[in-house]
PDB file of C-alpha atoms in Angstrom:
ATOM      1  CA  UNK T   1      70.291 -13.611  13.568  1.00 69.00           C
ATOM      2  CA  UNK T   2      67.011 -14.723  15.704  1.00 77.00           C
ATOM      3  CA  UNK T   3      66.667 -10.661  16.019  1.00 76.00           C
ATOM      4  CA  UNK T   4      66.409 -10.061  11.945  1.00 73.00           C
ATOM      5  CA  UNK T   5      64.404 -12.820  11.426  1.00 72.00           C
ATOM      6  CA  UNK T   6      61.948 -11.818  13.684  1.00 78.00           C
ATOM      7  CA  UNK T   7      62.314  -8.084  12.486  1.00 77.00           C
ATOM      8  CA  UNK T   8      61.356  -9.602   8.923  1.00 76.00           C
ATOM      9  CA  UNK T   9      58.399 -11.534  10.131  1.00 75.00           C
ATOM     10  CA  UNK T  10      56.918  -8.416  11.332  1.00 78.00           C
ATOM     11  CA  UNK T  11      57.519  -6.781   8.568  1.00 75.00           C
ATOM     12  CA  UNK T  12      56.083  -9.517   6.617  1.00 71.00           C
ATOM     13  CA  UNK T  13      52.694 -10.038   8.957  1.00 77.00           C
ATOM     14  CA  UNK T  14      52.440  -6.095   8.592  1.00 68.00           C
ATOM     15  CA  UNK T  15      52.260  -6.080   4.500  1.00 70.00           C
ATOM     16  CA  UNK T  16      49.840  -8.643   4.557  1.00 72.00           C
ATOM     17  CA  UNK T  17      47.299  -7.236   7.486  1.00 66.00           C
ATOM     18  CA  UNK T  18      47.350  -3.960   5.025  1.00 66.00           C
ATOM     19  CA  UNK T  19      46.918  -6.146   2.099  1.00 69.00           C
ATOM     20  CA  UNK T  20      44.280  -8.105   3.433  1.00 71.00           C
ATOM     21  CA  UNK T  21      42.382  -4.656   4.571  1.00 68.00           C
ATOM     22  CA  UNK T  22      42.493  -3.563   1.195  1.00 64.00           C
ATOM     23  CA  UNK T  23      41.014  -6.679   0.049  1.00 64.00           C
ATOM     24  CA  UNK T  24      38.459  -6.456   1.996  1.00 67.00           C
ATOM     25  CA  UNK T  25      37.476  -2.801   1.688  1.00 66.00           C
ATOM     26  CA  UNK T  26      37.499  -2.800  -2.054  1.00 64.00           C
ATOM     27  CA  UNK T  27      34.855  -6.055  -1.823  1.00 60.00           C
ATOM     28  CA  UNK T  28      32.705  -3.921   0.520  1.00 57.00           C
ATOM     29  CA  UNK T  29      32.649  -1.511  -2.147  1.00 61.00           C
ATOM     30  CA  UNK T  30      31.610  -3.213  -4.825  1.00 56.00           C
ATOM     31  CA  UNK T  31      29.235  -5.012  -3.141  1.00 61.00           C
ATOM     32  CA  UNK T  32      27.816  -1.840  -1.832  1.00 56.00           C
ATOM     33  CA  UNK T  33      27.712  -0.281  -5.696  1.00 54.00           C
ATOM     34  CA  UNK T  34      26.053  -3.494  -7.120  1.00 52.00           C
ATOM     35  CA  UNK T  35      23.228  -3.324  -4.172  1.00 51.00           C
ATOM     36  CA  UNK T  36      22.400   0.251  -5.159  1.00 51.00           C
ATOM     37  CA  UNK T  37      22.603   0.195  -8.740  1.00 47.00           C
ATOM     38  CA  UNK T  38      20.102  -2.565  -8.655  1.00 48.00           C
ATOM     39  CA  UNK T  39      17.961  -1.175  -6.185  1.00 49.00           C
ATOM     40  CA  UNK T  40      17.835   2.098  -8.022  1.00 47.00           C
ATOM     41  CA  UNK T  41      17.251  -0.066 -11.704  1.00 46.00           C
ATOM     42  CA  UNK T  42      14.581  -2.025  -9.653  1.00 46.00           C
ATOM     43  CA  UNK T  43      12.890   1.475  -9.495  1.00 47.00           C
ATOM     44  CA  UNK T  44      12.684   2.814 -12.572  1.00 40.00           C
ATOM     45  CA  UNK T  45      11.933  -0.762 -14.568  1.00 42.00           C
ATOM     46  CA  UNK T  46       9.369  -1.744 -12.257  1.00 43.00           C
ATOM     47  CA  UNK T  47       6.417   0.863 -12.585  1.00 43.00           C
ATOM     48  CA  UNK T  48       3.819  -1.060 -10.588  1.00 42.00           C
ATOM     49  CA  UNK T  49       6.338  -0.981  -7.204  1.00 41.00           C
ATOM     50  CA  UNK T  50       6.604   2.796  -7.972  1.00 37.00           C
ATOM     51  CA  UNK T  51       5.490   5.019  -5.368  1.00 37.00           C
ATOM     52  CA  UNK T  52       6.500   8.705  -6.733  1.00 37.00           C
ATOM     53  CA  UNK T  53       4.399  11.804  -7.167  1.00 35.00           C
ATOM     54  CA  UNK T  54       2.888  10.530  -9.807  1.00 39.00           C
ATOM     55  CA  UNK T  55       1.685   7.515  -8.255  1.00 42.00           C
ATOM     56  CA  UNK T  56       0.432   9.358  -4.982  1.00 37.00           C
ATOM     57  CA  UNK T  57      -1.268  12.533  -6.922  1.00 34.00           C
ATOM     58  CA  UNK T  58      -3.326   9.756  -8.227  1.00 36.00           C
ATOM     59  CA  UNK T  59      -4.229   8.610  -5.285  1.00 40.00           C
ATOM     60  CA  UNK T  60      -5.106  11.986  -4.086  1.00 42.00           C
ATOM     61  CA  UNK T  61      -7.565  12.991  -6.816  1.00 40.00           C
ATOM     62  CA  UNK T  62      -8.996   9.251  -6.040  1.00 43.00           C
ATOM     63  CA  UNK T  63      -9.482  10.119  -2.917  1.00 42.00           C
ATOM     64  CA  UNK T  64     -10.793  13.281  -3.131  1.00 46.00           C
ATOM     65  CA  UNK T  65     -12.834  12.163  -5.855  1.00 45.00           C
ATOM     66  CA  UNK T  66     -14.459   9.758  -3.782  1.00 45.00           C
ATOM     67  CA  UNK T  67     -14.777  12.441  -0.701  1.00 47.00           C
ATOM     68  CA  UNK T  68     -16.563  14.621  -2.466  1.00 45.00           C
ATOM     69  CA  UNK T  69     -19.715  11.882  -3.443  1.00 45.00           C
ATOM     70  CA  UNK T  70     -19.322  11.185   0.859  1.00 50.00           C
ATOM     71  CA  UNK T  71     -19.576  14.714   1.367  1.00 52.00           C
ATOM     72  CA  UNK T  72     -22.732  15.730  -1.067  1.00 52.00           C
ATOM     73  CA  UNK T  73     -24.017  12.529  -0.172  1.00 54.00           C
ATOM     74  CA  UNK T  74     -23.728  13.734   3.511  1.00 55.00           C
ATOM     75  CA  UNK T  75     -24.583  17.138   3.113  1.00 58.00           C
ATOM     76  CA  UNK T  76     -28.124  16.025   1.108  1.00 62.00           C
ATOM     77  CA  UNK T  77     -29.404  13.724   3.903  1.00 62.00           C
ATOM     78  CA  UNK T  78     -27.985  16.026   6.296  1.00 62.00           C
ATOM     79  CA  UNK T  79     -30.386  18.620   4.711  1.00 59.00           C
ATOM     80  CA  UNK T  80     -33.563  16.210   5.296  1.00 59.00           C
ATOM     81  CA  UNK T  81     -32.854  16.795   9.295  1.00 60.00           C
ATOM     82  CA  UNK T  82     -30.874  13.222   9.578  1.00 58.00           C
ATOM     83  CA  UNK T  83     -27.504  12.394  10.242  1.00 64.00           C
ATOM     84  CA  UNK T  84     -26.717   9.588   7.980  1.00 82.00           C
ATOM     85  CA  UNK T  85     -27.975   6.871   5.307  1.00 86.00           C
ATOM     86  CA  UNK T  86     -28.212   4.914   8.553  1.00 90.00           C
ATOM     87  CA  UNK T  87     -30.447   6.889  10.328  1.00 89.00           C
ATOM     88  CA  UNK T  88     -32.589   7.602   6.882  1.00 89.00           C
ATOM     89  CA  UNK T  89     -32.931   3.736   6.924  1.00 93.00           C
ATOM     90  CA  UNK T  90     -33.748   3.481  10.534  1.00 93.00           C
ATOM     91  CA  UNK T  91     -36.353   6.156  10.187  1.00 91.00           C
ATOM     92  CA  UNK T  92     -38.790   5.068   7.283  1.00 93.00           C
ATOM     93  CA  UNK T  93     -38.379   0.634   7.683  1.00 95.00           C
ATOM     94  CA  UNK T  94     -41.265   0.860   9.658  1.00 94.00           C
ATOM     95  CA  UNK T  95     -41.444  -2.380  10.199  1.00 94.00           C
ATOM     96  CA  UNK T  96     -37.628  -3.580  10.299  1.00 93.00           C
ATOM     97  CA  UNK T  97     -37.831  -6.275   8.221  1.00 95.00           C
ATOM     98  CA  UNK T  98     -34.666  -4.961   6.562  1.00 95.00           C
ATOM     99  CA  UNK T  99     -36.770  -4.327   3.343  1.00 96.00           C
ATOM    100  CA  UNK T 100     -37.865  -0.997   2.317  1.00 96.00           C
ATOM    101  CA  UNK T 101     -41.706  -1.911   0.452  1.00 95.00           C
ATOM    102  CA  UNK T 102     -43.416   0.653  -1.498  1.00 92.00           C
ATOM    103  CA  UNK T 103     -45.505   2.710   1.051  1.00 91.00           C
ATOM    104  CA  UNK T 104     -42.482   3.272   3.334  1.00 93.00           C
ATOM    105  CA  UNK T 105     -40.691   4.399   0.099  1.00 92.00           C
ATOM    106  CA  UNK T 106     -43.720   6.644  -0.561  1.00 89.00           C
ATOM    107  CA  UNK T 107     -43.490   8.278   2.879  1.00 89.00           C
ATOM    108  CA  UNK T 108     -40.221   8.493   2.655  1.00 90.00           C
ATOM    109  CA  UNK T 109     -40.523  10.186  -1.244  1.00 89.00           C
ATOM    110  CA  UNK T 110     -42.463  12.485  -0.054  1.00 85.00           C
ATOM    111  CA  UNK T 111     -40.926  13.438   3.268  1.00 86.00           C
ATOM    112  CA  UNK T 112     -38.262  14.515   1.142  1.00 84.00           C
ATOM    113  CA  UNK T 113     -40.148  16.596  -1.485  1.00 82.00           C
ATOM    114  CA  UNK T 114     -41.837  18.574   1.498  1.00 80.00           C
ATOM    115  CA  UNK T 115     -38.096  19.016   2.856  1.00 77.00           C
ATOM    116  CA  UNK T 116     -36.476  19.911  -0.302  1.00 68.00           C
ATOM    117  CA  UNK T 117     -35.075  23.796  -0.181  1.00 53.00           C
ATOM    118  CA  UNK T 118     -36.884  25.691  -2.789  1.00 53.00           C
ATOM    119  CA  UNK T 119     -37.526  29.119  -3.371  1.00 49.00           C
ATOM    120  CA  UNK T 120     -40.537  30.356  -3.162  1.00 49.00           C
ATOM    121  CA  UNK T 121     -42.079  30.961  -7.043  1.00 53.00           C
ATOM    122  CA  UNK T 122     -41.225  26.675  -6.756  1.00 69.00           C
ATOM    123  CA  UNK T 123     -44.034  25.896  -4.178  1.00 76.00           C
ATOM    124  CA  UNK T 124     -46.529  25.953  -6.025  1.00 78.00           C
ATOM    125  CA  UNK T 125     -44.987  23.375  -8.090  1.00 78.00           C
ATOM    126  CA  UNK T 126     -43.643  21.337  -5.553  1.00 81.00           C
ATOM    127  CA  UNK T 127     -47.295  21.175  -4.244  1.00 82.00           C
ATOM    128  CA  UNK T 128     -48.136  20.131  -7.753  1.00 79.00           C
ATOM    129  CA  UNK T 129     -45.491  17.269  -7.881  1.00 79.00           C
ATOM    130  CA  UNK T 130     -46.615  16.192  -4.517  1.00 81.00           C
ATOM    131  CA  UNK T 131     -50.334  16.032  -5.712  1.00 79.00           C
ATOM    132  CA  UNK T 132     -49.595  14.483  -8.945  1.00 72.00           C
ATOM    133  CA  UNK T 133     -46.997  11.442  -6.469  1.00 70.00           C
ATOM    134  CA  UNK T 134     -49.871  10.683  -4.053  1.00 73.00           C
ATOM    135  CA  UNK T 135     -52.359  10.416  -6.869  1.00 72.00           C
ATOM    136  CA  UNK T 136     -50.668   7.618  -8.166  1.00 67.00           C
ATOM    137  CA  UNK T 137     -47.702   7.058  -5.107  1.00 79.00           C
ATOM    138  CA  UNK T 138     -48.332   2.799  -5.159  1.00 85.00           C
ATOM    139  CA  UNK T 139     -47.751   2.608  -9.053  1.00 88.00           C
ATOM    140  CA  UNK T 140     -45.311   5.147  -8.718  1.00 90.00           C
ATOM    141  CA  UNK T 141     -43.488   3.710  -5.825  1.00 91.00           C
ATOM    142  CA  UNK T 142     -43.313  -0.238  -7.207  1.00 92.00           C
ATOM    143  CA  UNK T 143     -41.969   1.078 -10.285  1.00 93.00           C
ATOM    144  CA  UNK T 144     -39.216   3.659  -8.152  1.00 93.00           C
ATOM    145  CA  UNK T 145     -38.042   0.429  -6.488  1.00 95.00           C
ATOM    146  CA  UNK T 146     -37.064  -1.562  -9.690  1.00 94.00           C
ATOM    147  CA  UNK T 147     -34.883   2.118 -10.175  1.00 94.00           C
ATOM    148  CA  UNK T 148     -32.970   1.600  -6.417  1.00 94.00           C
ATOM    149  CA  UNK T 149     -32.745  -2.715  -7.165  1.00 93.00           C
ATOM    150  CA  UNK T 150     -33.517  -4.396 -10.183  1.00 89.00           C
ATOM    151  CA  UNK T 151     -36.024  -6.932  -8.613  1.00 91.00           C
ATOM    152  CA  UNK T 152     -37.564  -4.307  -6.493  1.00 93.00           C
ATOM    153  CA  UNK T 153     -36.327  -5.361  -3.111  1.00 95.00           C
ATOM    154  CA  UNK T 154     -34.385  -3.019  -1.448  1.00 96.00           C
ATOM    155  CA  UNK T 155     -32.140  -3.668   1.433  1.00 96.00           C
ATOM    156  CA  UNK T 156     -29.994  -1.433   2.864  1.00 96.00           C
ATOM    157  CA  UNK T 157     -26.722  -2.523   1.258  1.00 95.00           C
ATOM    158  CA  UNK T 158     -28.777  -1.373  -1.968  1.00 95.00           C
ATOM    159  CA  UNK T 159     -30.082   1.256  -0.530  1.00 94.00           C
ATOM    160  CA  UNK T 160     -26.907   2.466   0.731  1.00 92.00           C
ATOM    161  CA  UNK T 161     -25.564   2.066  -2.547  1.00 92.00           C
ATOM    162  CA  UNK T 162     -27.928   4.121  -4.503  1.00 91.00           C
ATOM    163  CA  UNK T 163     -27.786   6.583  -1.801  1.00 87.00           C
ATOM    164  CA  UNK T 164     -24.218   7.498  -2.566  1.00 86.00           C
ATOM    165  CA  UNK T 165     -25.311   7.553  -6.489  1.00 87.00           C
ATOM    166  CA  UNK T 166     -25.318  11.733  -7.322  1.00 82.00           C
ATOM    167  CA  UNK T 167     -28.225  10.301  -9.711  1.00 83.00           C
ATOM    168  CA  UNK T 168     -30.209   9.140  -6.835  1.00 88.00           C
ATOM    169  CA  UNK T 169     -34.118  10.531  -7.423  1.00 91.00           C
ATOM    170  CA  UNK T 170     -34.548  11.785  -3.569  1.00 89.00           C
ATOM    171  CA  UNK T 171     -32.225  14.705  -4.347  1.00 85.00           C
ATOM    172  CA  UNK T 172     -33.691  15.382  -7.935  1.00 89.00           C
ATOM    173  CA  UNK T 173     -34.850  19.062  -8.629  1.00 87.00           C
ATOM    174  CA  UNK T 174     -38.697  19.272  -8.691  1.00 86.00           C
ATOM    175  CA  UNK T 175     -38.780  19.735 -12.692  1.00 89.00           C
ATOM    176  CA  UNK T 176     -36.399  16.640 -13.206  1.00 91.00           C
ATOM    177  CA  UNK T 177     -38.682  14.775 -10.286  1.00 90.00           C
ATOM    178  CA  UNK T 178     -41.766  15.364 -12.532  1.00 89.00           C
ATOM    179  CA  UNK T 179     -40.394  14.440 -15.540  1.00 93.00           C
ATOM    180  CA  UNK T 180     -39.405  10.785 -13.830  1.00 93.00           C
ATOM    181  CA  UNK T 181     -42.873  10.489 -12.895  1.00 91.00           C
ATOM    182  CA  UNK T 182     -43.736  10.661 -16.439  1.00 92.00           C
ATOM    183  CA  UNK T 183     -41.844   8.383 -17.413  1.00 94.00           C
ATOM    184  CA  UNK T 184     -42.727   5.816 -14.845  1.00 94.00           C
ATOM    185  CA  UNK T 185     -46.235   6.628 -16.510  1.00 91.00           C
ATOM    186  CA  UNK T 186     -45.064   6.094 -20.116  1.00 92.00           C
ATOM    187  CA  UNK T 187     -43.628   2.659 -19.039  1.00 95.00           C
ATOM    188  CA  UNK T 188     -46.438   1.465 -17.762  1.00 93.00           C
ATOM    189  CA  UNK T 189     -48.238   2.615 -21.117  1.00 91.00           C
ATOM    190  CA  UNK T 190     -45.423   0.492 -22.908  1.00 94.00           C
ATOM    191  CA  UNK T 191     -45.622  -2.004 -21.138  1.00 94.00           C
ATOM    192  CA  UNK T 192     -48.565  -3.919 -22.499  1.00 92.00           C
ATOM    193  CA  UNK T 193     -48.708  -7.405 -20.611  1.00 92.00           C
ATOM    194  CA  UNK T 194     -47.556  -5.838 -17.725  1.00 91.00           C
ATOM    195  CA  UNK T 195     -44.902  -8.232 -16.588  1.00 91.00           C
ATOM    196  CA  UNK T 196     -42.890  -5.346 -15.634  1.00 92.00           C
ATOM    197  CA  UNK T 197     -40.899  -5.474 -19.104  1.00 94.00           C
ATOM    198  CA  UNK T 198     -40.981  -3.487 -22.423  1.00 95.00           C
ATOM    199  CA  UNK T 199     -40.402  -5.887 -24.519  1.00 95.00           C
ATOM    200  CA  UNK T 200     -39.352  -5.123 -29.004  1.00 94.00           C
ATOM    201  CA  UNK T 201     -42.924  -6.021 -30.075  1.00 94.00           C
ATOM    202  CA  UNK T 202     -44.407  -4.180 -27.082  1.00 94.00           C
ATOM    203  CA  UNK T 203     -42.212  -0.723 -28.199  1.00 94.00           C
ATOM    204  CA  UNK T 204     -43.307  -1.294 -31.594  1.00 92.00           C
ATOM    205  CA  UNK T 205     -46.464  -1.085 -31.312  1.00 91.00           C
ATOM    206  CA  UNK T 206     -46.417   2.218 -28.841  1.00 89.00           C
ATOM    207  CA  UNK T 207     -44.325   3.354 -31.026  1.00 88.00           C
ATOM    208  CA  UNK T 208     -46.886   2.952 -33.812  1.00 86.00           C
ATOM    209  CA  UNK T 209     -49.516   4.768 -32.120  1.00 81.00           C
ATOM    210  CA  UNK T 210     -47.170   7.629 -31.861  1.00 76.00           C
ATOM    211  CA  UNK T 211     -46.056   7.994 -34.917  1.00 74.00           C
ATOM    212  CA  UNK T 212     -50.192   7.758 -35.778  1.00 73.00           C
ATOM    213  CA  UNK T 213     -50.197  11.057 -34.055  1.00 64.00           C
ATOM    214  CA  UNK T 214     -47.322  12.595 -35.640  1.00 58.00           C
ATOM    215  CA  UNK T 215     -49.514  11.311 -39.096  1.00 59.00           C
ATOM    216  CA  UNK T 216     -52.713  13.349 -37.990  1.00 57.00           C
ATOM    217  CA  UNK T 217     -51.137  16.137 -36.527  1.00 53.00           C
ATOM    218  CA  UNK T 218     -52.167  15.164 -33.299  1.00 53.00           C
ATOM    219  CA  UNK T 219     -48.702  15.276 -31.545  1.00 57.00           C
ATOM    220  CA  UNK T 220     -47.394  16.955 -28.835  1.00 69.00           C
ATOM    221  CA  UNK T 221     -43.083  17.554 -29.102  1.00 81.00           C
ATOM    222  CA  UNK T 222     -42.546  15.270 -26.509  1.00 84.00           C
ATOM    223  CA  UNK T 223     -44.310  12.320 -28.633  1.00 82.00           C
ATOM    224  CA  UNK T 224     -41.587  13.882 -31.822  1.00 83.00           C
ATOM    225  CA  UNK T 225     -38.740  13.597 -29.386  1.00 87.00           C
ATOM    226  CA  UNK T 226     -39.861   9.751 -28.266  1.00 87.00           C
ATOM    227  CA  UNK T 227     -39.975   9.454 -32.410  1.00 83.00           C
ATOM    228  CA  UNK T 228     -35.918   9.939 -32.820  1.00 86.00           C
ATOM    229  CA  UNK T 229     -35.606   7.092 -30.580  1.00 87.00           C
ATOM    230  CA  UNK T 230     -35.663   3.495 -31.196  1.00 91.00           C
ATOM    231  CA  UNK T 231     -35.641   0.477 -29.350  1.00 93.00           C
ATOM    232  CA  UNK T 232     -31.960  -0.821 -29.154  1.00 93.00           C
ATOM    233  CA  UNK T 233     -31.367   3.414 -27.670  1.00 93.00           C
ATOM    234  CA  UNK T 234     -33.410   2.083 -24.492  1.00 92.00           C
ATOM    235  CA  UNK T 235     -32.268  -0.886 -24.020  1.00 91.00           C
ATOM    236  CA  UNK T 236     -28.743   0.407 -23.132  1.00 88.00           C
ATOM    237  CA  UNK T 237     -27.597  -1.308 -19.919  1.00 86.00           C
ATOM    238  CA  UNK T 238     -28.078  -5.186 -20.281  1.00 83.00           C
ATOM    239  CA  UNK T 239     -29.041  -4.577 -24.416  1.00 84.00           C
ATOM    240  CA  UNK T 240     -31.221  -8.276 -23.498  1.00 89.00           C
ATOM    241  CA  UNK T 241     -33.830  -7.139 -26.155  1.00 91.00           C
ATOM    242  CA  UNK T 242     -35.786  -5.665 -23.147  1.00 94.00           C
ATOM    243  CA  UNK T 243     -36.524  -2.612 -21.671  1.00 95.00           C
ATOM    244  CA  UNK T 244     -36.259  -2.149 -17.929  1.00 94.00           C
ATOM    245  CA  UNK T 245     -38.214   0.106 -15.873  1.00 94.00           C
ATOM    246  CA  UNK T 246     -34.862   1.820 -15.165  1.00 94.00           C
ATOM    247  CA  UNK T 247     -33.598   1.387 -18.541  1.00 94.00           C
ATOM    248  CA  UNK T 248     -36.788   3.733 -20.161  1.00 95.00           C
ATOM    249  CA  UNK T 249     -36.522   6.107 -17.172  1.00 95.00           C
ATOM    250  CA  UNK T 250     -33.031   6.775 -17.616  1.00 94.00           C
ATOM    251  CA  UNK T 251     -33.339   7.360 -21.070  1.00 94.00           C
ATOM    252  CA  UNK T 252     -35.918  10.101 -20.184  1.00 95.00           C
ATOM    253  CA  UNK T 253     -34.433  11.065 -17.480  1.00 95.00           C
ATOM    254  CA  UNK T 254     -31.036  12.186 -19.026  1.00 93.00           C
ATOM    255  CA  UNK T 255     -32.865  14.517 -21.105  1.00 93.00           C
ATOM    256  CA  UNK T 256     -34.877  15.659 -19.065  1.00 93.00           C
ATOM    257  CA  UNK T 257     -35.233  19.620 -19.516  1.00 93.00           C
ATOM    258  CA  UNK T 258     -36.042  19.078 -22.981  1.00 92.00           C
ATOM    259  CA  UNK T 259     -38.980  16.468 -22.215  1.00 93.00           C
ATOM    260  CA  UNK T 260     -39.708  18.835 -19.167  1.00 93.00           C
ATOM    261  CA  UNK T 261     -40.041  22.034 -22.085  1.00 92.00           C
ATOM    262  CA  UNK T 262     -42.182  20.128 -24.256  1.00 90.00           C
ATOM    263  CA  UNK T 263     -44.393  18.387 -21.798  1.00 89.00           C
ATOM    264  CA  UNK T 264     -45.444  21.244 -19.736  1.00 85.00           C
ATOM    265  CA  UNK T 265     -44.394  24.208 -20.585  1.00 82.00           C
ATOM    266  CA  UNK T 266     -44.850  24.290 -24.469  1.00 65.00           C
ATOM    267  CA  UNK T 267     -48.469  23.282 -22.542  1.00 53.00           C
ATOM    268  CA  UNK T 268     -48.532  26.077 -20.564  1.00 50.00           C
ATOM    269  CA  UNK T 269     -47.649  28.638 -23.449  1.00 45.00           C
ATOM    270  CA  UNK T 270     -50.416  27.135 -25.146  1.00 35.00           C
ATOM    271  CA  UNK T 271     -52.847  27.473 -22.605  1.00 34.00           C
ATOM    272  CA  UNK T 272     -51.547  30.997 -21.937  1.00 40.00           C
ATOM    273  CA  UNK T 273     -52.525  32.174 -25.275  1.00 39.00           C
ATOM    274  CA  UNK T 274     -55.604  31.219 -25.349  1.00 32.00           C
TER     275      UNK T 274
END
């Protein structure tokens, strides 16, 4: 009797060890489908945790976006002879005050214009441009530094900045580099009070004398292309109802083969048919 009760208890303990394994290996399972299911759901609901291609081919044409500026910004001042922005810095703050001032901005202007690549039907030109700069270099130069830092004073960290800025005038063809210095010129002619701002009343009555000439017949096309233009077209970065020396110049500037056609060589034709 002692021997089949025993027997039975075995049996018994056996069932339920097998029972209890199944228990436990269906929970493991479930709890294993629930974790991946919502891992996997976390994935496709949340798109700002995703990292798939789409996410990292952005990042790639970021990145190479951003490496090309480094690279042309790199190759220009590697073209002057220097190594880097650094080195640029290093080499015309005389003084190392940590503030470039106009006449180290002029030597440095014009370092660069003598350095510039051309070919060789530009040289004459370029000898033109650099004539025409030194002529006028400390008007030309107080003006240039309200185009790298609003106030005019130029640290590095601005400098740096407008360095890296394809639209940075140090690396400016010669024609487009001529045309800015005509517009530094025309702001200056704008400017009437000469507090270094164009203001509505100030435009107005420029504008007045130009359209004068266009009256007479006394024009020139560049003084019918300043005519399509009012004042709220130049002041287009802070639109403060005045003009900024960068404001006017990168008006100009952005069109600048067409000023460049009608200030000198619609001049030149003339000239040349005489």
């Amino acid at each position: 009797v002692i021997l089949l009760y025993m027997t039975l208890l075995i049996i018994f303990m056996y069932n339920m060890y097998f029972l209890i394994c199944n228990q436990i290996t269906r929970y493991v399972d479930y709890m294993l489908f629930f974790f991946f299911f919502f891992q996997a759901e976390d994935g496709i609901r949340d798109a700002q945790e995703s990292r798939g291609l789409g996410d990292v081919y952005k990042r790639q044409v970021s990145t190479q976006s951003t490496g090309l500026v480094e690279m042309k910004m790199a190759s220009q001042v590697e073209s002057l002879g220097l190594g880097s922005a650094q080195e640029l810095w290093d080499r015309f703050d005389v003084d190392h005050n940590g503030i470039l001032d106009h006449k180290e901005l002029q030597k440095l202007i014009v370092y660069c214009l003598e350095n510039k690549a051309s070919m060789d039907e530009e040289k004459e030109e370029r000898q033109e441009v650099l004539d025409d700069f030194r002529t006028g270099s400390r008007e030309y130069c107080l003006l240039s530094l309200k185009l790298i830092s609003e106030d005019g004073k130029v640290t590095f960290a601005k400098f740096e900045e407008w360095l890296h800025d394809p639209e940075n005038f140090l690396f400016y063809p010669l024609k487009k580099f001529k045309v800015m210095l005509w517009a530094l010129d025309l702001f200056c002619e704008f400017d009437v009070d000469g507090d270094g701002w164009v203001t509505e009343e100030e435009f107005n009555m420029s504008m007045s004398r130009l359209e004068k000439d266009l009256t007479y017949g006394t024009e020139d096309e560049s003084s019918r292309i300043l005519g399509e233009l009012n004042f709220a077209d130049y002041d287009c970065l802070e639109s403060d109802n005045s003009v900024s020396t960068l404001e006017l110049v990168t008006v100009i500037v952005n069109m600048w083969e067409r000023m460049y056609s009608a200030l000198f060589e619609a001049a030149d034709d003339f000239f040349g048919n005489l």
